[in-house]
mmCIF file of C-alpha atoms in Angstrom:
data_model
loop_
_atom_site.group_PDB
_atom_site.id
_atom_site.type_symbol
_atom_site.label_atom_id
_atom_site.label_comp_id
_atom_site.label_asym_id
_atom_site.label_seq_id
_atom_site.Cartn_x
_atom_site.Cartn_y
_atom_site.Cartn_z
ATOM 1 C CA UNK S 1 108.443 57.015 254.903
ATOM 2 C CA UNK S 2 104.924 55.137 255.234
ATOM 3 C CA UNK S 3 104.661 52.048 253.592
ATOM 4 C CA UNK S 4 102.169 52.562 250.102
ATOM 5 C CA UNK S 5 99.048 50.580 250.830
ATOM 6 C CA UNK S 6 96.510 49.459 248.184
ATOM 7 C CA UNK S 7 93.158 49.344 249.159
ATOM 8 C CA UNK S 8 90.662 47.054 247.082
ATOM 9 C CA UNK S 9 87.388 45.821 246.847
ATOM 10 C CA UNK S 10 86.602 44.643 243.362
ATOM 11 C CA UNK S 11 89.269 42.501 242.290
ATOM 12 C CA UNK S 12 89.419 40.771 245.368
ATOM 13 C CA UNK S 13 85.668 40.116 244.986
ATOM 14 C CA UNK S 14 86.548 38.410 241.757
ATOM 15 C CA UNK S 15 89.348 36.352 244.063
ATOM 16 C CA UNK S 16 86.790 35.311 246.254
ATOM 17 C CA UNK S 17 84.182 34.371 243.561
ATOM 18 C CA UNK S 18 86.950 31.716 242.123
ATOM 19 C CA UNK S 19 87.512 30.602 245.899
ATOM 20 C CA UNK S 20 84.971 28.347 246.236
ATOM 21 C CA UNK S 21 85.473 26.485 242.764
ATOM 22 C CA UNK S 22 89.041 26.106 243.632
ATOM 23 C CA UNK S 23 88.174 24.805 247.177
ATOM 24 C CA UNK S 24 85.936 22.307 246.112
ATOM 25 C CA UNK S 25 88.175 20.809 243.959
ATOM 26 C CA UNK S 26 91.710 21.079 245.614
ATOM 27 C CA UNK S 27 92.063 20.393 249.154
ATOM 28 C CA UNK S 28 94.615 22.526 250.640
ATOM 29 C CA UNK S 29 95.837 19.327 252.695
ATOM 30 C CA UNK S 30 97.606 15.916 252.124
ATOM 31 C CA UNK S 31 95.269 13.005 251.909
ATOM 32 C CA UNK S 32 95.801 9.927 253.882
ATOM 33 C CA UNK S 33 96.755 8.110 251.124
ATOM 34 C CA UNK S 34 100.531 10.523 250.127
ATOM 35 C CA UNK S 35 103.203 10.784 253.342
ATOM 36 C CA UNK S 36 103.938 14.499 254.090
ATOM 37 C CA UNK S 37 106.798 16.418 256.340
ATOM 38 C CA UNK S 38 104.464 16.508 258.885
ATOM 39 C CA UNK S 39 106.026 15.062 262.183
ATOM 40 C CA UNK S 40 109.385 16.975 261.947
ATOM 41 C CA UNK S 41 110.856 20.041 260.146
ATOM 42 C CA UNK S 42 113.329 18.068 257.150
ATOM 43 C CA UNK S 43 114.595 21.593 256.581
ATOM 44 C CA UNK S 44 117.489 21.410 258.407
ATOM 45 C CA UNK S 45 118.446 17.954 257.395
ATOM 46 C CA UNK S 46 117.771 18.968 253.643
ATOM 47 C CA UNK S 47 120.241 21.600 253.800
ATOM 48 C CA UNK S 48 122.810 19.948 255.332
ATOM 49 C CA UNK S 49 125.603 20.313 253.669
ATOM 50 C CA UNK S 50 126.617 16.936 253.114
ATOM 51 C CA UNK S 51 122.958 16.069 252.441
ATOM 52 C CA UNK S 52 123.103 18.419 249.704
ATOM 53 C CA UNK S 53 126.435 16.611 248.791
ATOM 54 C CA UNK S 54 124.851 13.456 248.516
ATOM 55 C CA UNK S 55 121.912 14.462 246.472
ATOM 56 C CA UNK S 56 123.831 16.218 243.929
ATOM 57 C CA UNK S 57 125.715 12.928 243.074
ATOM 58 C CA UNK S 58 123.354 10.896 242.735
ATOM 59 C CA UNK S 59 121.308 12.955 240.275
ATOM 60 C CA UNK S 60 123.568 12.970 237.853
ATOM 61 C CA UNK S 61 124.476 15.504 235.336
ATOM 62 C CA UNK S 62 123.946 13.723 231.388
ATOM 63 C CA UNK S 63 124.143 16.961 229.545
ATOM 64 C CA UNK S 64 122.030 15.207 226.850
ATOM 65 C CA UNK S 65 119.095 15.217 228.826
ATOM 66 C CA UNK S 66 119.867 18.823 230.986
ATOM 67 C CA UNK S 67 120.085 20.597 227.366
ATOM 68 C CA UNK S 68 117.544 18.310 225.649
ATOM 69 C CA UNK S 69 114.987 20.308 223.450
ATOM 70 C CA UNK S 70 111.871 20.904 225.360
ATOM 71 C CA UNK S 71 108.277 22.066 223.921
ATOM 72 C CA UNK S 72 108.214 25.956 224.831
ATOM 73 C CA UNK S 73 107.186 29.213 223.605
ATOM 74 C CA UNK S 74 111.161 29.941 223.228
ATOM 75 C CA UNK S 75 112.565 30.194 219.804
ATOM 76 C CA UNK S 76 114.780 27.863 219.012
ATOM 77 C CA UNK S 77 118.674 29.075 218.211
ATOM 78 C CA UNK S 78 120.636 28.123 215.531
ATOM 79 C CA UNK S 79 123.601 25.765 216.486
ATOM 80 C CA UNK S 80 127.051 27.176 215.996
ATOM 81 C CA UNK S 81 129.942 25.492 215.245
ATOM 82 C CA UNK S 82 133.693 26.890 216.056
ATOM 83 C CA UNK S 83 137.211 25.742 215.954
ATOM 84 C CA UNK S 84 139.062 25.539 219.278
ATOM 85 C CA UNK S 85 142.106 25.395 221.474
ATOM 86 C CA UNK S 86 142.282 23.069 224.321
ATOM 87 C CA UNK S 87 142.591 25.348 227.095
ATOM 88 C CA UNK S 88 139.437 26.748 225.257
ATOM 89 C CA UNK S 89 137.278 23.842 225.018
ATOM 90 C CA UNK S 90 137.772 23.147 228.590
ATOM 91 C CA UNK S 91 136.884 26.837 229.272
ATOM 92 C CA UNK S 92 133.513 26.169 227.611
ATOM 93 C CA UNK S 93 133.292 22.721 229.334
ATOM 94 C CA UNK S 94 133.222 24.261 232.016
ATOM 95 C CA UNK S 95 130.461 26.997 231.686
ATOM 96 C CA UNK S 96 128.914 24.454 230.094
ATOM 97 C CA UNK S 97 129.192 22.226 233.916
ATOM 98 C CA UNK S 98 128.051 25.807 235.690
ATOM 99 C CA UNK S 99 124.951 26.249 233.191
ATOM 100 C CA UNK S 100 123.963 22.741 234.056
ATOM 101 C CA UNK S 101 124.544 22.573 237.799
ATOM 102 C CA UNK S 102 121.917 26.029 237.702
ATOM 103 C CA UNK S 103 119.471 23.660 235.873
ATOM 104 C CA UNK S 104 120.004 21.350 238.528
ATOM 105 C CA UNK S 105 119.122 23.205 241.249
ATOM 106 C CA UNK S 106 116.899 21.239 243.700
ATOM 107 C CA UNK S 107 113.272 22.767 245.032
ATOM 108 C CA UNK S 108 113.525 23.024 248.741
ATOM 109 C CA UNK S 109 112.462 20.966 250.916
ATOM 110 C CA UNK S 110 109.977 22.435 253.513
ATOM 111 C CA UNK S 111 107.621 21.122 256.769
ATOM 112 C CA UNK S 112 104.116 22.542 255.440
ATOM 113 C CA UNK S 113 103.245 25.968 256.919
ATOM 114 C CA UNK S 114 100.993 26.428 259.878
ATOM 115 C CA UNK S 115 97.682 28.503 258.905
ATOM 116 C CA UNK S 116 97.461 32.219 259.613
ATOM 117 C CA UNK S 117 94.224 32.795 262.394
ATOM 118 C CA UNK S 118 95.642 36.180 263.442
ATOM 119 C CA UNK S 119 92.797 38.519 264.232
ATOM 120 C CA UNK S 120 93.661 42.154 265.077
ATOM 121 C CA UNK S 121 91.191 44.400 265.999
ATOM 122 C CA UNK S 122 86.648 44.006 265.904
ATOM 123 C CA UNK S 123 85.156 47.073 265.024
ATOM 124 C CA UNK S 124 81.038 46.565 264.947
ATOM 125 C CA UNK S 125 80.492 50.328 264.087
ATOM 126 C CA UNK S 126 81.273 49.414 260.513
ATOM 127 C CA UNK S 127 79.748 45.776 260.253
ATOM 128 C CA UNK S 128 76.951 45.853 257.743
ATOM 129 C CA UNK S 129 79.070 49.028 255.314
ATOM 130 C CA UNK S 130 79.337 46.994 252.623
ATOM 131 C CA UNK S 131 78.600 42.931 251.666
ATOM 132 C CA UNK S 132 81.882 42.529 250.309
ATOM 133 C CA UNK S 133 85.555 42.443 252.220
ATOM 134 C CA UNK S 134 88.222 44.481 251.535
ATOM 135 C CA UNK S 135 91.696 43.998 251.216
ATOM 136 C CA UNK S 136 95.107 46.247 252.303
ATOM 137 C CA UNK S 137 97.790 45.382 250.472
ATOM 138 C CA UNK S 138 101.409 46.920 251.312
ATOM 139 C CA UNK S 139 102.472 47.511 247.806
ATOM 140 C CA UNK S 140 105.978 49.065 248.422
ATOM 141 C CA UNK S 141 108.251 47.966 246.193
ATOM 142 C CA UNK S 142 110.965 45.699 247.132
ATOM 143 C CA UNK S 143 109.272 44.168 249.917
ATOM 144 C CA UNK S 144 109.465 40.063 249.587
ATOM 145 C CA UNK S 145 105.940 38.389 249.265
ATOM 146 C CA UNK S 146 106.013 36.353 252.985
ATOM 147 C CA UNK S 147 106.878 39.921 254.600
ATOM 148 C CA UNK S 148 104.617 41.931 253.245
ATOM 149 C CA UNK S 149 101.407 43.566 255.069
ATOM 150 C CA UNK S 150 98.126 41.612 253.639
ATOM 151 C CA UNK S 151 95.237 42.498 255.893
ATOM 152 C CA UNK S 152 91.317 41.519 255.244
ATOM 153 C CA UNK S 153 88.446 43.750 256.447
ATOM 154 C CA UNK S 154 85.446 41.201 256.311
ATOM 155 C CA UNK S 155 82.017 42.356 256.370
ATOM 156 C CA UNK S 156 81.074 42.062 259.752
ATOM 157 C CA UNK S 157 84.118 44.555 261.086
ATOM 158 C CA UNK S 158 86.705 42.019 261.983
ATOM 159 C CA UNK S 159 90.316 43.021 260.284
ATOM 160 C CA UNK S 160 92.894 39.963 260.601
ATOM 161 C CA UNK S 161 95.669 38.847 258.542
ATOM 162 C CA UNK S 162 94.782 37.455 255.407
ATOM 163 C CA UNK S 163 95.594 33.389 254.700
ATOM 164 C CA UNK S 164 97.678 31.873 252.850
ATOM 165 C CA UNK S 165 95.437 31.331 249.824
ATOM 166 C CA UNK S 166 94.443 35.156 249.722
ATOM 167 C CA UNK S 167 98.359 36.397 250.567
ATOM 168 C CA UNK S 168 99.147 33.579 247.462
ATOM 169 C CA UNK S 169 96.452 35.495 245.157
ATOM 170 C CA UNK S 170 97.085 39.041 246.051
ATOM 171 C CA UNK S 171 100.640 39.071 245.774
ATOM 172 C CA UNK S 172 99.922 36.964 242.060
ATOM 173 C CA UNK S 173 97.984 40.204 241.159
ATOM 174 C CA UNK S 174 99.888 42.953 242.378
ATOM 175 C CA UNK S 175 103.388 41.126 241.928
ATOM 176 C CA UNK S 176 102.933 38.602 239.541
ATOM 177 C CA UNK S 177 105.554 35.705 238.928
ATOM 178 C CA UNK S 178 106.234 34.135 235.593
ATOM 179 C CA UNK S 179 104.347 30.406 235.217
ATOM 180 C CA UNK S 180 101.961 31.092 238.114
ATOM 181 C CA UNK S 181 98.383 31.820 237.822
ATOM 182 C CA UNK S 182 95.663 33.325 240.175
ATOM 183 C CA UNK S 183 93.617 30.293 240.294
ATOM 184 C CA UNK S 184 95.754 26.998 240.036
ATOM 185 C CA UNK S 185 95.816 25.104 236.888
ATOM 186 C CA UNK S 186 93.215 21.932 235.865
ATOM 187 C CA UNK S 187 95.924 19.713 236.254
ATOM 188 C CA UNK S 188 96.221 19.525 239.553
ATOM 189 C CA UNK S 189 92.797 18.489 240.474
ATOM 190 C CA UNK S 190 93.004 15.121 242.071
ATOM 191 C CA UNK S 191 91.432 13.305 238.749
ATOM 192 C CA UNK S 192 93.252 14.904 236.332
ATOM 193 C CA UNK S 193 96.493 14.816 238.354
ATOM 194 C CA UNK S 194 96.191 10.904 238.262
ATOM 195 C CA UNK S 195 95.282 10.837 234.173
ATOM 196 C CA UNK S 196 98.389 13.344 233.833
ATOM 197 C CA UNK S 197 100.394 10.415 236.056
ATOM 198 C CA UNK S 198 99.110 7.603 234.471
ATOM 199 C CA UNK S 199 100.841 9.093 231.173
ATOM 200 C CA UNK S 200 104.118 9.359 232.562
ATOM 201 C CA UNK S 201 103.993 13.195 232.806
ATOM 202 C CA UNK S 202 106.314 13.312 235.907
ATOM 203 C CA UNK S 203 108.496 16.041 235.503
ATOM 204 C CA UNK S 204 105.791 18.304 233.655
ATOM 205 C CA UNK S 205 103.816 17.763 237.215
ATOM 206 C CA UNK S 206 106.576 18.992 239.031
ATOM 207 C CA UNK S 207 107.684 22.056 237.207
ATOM 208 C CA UNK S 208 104.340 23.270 237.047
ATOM 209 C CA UNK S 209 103.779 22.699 241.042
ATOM 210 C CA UNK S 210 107.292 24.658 241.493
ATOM 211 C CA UNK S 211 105.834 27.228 239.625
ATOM 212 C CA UNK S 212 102.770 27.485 240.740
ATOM 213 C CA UNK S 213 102.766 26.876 244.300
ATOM 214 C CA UNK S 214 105.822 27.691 247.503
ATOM 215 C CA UNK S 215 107.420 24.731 248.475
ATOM 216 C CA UNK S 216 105.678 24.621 252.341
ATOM 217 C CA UNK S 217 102.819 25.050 250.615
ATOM 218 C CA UNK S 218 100.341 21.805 251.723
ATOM 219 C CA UNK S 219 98.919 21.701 247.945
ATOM 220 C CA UNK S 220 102.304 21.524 247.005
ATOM 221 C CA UNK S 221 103.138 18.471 249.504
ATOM 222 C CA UNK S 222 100.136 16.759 247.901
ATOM 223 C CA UNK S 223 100.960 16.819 244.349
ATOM 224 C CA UNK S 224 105.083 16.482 244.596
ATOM 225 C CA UNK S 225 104.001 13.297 247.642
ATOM 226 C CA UNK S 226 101.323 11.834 244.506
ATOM 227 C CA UNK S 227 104.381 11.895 241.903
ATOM 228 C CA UNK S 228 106.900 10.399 243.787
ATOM 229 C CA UNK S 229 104.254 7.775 244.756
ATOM 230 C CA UNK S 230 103.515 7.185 241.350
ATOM 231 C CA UNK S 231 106.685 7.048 240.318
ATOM 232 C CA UNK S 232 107.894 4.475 243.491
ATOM 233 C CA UNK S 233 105.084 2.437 241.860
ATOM 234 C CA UNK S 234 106.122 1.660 238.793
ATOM 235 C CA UNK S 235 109.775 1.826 239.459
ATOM 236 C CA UNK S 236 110.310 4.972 236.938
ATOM 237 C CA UNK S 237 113.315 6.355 238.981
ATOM 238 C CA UNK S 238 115.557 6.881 236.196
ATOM 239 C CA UNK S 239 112.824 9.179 234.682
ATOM 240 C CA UNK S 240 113.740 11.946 237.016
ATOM 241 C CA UNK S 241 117.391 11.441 236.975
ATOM 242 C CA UNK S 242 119.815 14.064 236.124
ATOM 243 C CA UNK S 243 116.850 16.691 236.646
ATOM 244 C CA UNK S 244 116.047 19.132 240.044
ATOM 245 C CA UNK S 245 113.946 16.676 241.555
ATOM 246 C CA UNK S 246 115.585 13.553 241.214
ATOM 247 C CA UNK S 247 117.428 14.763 244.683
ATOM 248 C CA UNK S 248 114.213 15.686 246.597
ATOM 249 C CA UNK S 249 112.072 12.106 245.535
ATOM 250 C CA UNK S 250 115.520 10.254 246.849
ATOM 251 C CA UNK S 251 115.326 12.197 250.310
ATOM 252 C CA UNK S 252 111.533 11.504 250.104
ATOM 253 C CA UNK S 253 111.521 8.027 249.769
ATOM 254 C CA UNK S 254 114.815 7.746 252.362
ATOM 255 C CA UNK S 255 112.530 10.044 254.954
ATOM 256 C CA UNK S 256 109.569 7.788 254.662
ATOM 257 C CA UNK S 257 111.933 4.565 254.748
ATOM 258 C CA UNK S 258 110.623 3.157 251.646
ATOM 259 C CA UNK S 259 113.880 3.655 249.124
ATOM 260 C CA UNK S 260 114.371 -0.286 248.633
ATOM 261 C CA UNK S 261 112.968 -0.268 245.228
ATOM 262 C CA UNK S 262 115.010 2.244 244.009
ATOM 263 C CA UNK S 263 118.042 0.428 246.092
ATOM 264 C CA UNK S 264 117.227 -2.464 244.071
ATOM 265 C CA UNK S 265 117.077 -0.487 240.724
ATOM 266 C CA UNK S 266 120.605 0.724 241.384
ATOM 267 C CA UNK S 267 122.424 -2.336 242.203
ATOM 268 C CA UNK S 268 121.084 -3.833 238.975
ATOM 269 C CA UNK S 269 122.016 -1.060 236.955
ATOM 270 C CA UNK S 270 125.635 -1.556 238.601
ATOM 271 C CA UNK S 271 125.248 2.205 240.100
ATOM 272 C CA UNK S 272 126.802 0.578 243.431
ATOM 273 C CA UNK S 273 128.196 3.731 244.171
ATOM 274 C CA UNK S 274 124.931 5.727 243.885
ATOM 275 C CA UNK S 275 123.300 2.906 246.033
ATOM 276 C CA UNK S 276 125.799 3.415 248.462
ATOM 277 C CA UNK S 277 124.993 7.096 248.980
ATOM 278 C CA UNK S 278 121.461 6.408 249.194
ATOM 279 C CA UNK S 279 122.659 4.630 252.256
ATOM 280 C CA UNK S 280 124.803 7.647 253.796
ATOM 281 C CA UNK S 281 121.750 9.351 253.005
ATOM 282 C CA UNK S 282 119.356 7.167 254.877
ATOM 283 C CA UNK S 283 122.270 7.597 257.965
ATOM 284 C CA UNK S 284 121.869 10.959 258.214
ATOM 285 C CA UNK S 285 118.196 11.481 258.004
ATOM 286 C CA UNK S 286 117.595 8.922 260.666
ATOM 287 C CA UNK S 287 120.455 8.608 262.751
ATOM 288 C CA UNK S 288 118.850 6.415 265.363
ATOM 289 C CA UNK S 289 119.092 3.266 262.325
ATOM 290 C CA UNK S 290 121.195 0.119 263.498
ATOM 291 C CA UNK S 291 123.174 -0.154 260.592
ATOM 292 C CA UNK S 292 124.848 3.243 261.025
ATOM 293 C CA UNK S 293 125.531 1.687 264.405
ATOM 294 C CA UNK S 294 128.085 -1.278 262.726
ATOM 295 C CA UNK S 295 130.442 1.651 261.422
ATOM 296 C CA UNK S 296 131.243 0.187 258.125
ATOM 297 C CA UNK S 297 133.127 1.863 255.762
ATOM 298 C CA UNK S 298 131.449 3.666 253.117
ATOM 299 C CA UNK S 299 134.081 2.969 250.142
ATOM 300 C CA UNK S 300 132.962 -0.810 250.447
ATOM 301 C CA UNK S 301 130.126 -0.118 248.309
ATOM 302 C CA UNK S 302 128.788 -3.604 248.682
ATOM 303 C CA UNK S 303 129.304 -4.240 252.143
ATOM 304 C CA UNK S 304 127.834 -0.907 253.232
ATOM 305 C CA UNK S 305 124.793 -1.855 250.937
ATOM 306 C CA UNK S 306 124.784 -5.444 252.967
ATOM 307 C CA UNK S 307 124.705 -3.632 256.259
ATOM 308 C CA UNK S 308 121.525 -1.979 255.706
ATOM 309 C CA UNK S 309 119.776 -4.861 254.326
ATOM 310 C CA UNK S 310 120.512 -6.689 257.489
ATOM 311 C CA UNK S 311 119.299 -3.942 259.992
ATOM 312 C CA UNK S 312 117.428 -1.414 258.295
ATOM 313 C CA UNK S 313 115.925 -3.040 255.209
ATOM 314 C CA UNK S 314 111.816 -3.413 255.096
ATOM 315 C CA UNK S 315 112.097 -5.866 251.769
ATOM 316 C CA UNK S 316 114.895 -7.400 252.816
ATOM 317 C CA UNK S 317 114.358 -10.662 250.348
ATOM 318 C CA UNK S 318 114.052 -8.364 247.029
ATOM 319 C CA UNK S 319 117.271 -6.693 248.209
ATOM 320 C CA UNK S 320 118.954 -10.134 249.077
ATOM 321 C CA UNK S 321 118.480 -11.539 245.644
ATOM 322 C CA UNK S 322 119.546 -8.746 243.871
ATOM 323 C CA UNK S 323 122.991 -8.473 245.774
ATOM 324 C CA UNK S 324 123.380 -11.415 245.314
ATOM 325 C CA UNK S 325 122.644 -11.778 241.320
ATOM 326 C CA UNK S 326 125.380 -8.889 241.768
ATOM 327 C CA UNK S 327 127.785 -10.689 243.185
ATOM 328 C CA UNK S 328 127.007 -13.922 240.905
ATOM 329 C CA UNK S 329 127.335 -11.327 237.874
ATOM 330 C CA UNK S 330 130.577 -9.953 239.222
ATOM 331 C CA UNK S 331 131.684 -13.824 239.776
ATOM 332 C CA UNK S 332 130.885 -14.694 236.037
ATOM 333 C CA UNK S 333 133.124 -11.691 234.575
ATOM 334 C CA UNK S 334 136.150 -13.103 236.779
ATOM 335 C CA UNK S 335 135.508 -16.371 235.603
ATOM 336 C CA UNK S 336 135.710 -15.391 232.344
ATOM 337 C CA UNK S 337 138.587 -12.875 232.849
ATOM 338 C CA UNK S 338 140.623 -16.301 233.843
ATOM 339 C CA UNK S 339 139.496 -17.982 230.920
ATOM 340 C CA UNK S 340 140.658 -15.676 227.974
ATOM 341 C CA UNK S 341 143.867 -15.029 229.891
ATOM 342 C CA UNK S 342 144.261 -18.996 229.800
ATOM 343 C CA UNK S 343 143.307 -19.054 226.046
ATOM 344 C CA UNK S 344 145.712 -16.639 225.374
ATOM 345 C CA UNK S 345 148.769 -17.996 227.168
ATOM 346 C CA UNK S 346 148.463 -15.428 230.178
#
């Protein structure tokens, strides 16, 4: 059976019409400024298994905030209210634990694709047909969108794969996918994108981008890399916490060795053992680190924590004085432990 193959000139005019205002105003790569997967694939890292492991604990899973209302076109249901057994309240616990882990389930992590310059064949006898290009589009159904036959005939004879951007357009017409658009959304111009930042917006940002965009895609690197920054900056960690991408802006910052800060907010909140998988994290991503060298075990949360602020740690003094208003803290409760055992005879 031949494959069904679309053949069309005036919508993909239209595409090309809005190419130019998109262009201008999103650049398709990551500015100097936000750290991208780049150098290495994390890929196989990221789905390590015990990477995953790690991630998933220290997201979290507050069921107040997984199920928390949300401003959506979805009608809102009723709440019901039943009597129930044991054995069936832990039943419903525990589709209750599936439903959220589903919620939870982390974008991928990705090295940014490499751009499509695949010519296939120059014909001159038809350059000058027609001003416009044309596009071939394999339309058989249940064919995935990366596999599927996307060639451009421009208009002086030259057919060769089409890019990214028109494969990302062309399947949005003839397949389209719930939350994304043909041309990318306002928000994520670079000036807006800060405004929608500088509000706090963070997890809005990075639904949309999931939507909107595949996860090697470089726009996508830029505007995911500008949250997290943003978020690194003013310490807003826990803002992300028990969602999908709390897991991806911890391997983030542990890829681009810059997860002190959010060390440091975890050892104040008393989340040693969060902190301490941060750690194991930071281990496995770069396995060449002298503190994975010492060997120390991982269930002393503390000493772990010390090892990497000796060898690894690039602000060592922040994380020195908040170990050790830790330990002071942990000092005072002992203290006064002693002291109401005393007053009561103990």
């Amino acid at each position: 059976m031949f494959p069904r193959i679309r053949c069309s000139a005036a919508p993909f005019r239209q595409l090309l019409r809005t190419r130019n205002t998109i262009d201008a105003v999103s650049i398709r790569a990551c500015s100097a400024e936000t750290k991208c997967y780049n150098e290495h694939d994390p890929a196989p890292i990221f789905f390590d298994q015990k990477v995953q492991e790690l991630l998933k604990r220290v997201t979290g899973m507050d069921f107040d905030k997984i199920f928390r209302g949300r401003l959506n076109e979805k009608v809102l249901e009723v709440p019901k209210y039943e009597f129930l057994t044991d054995s069936e309240l832990e039943e419903r616990r525990k589709e209750t634990t599936k439903r959220a882990e589903g919620l939870l389930q982390m974008p991928p992590v990705l090295k940014e694709r490499e751009p499509i310059h695949e010519v296939l064949s120059q014909d001159p006898a038809v350059k000058g047909y027609d001003t416009c290009k044309y596009v071939f589009t394999d339309i058989t159904f249940g064919i995935s969108d990366r596999k599927r036959i996307i060639l451009v005939r421009e208009s002086d004879g030259v057919l060769r794969q089409a890019s990214w951007e028109e494969r990302d357009r062309i399947n949005q017409l003839y397949n389209p996918r719930p939350g994304r658009r043909i041309s990318a959304a306002k928000v994520f111009r670079e000036e807006n994108l800060k405004d929608v930042l500088a509000r706090e917006k963070y997890e809005f940002v990075l639904d949309r981008a999931c939507a909107q965009f595949e996860p090697d895609d470089p726009e996508y690197h830029r505007i995911t890399s500008a949250t997290y920054e943003a978020i690194e900056a003013r310490r807003h960690y826990q803002m992300l916490h028990s969602t999908r991408h709390y897991g991806p802006m911890c391997f983030y910052l542990a890829w681009n060795k810059n997860m002190d800060n959010l060390l440091i907010a975890l050892i104040q909140k008393e989340m040693l053992s969060n902190a301490a998988d941060l750690v194991q994290l930071y281990h496995l991503i770069h396995a060449e680190c002298k503190s994975k060298a010492l060997n120390v075990d991982r269930s002393q949360h503390l000493e772990f924590i010390k090892a990497y602020m000796e060898h690894d740690s690039v602000r060592r003094p922040q994380l020195q004085l908040a170990v050790q208003a830790y330990e002071d803290l942990l000092n005072e409760r002992e203290q006064y432990e002693k002291e109401v055992k005393l007053a009561h005879g103990l």
